[in-house]
PDB file of C-alpha atoms in Angstrom:
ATOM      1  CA  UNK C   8     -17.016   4.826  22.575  1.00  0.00           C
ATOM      2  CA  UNK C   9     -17.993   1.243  23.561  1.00  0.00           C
ATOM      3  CA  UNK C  10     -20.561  -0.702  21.714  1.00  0.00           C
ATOM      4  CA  UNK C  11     -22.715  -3.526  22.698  1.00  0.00           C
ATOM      5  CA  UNK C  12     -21.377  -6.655  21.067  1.00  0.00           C
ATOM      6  CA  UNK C  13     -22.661  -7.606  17.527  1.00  0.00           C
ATOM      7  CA  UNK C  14     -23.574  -3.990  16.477  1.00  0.00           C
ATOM      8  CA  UNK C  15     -23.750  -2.512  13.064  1.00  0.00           C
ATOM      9  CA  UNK C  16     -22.900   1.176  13.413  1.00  0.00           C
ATOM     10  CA  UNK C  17     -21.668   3.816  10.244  1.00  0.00           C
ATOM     11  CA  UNK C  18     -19.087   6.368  10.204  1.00  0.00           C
ATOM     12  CA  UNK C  19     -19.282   9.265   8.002  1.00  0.00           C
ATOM     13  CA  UNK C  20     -15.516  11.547   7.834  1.00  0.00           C
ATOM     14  CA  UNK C  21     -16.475  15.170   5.660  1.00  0.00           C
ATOM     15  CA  UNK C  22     -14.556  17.961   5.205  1.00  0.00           C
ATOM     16  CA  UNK C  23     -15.665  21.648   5.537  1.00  0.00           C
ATOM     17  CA  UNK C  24     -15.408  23.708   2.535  1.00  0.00           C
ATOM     18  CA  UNK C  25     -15.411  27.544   1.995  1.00  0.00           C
ATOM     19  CA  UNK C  26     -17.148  28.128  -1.475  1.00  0.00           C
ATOM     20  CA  UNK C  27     -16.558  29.624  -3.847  1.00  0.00           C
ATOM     21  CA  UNK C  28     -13.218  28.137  -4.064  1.00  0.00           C
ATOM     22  CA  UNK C  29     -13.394  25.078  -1.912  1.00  0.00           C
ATOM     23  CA  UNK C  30     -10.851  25.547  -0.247  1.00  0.00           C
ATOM     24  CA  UNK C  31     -10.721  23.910   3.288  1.00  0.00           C
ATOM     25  CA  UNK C  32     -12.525  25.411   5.941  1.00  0.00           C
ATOM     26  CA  UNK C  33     -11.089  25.657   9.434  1.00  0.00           C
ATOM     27  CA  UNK C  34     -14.907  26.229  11.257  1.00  0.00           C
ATOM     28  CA  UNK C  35     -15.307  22.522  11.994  1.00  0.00           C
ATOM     29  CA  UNK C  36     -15.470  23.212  15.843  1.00  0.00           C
ATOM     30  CA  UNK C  37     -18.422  26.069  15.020  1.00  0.00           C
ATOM     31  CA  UNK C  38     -20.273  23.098  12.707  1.00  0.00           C
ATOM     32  CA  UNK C  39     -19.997  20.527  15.530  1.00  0.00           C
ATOM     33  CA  UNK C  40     -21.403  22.834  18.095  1.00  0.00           C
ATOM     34  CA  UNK C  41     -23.796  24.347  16.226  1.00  0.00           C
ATOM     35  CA  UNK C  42     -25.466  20.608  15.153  1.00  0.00           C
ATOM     36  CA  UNK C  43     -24.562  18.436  18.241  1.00  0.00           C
ATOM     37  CA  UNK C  44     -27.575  19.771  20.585  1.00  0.00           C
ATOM     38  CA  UNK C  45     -29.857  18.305  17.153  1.00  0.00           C
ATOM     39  CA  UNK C  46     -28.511  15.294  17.176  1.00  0.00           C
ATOM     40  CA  UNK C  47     -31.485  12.593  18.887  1.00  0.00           C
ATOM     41  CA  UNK C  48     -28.466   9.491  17.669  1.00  0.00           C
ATOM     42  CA  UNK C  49     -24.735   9.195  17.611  1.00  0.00           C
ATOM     43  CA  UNK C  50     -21.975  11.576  17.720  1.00  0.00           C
ATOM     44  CA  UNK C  51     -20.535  13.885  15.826  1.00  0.00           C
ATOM     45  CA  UNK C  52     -16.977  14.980  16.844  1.00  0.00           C
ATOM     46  CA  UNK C  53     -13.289  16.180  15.059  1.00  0.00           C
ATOM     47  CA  UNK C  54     -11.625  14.190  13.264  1.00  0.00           C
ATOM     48  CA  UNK C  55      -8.043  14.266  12.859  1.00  0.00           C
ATOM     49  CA  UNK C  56      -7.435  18.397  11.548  1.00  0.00           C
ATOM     50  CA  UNK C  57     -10.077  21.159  12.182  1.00  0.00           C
ATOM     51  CA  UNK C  58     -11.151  21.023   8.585  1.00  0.00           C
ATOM     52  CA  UNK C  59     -12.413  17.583   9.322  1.00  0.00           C
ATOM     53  CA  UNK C  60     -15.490  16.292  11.313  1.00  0.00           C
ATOM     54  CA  UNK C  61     -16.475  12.731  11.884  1.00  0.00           C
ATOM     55  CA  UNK C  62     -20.774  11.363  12.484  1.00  0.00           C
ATOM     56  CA  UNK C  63     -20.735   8.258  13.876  1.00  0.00           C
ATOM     57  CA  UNK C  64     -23.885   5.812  14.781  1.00  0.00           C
ATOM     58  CA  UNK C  65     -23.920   2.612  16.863  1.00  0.00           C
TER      59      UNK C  65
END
């Protein structure tokens, strides 16, 4: 997404995890729409497997 020149913006990659054994998760689509509609700044979208999701600001 384009940005107004000169801003500061963070970008935050996680990984979704199945306890108990951590393993990775495949339910990132589920997490992103269940948060997106409670998001009042930035994005949240995949990243670059479905275990992945990215939050980004700015």
């Amino acid at each position: 997404h384009v940005s107004d020149p000169f801003t500061l913006g963070i970008e935050l990659e996680m990984q979704v995890i199945n306890p108990p054994g951590y393993d990775l998760s495949q339910d990132a689509s589920r997490l992103i729409d269940a948060v997106k509609s409670e998001l009042t700044v930035g994005e949240v979208k995949h990243d670059i497997t479905e275990s992945m999701l990215e939050m980004a600001t700015g």
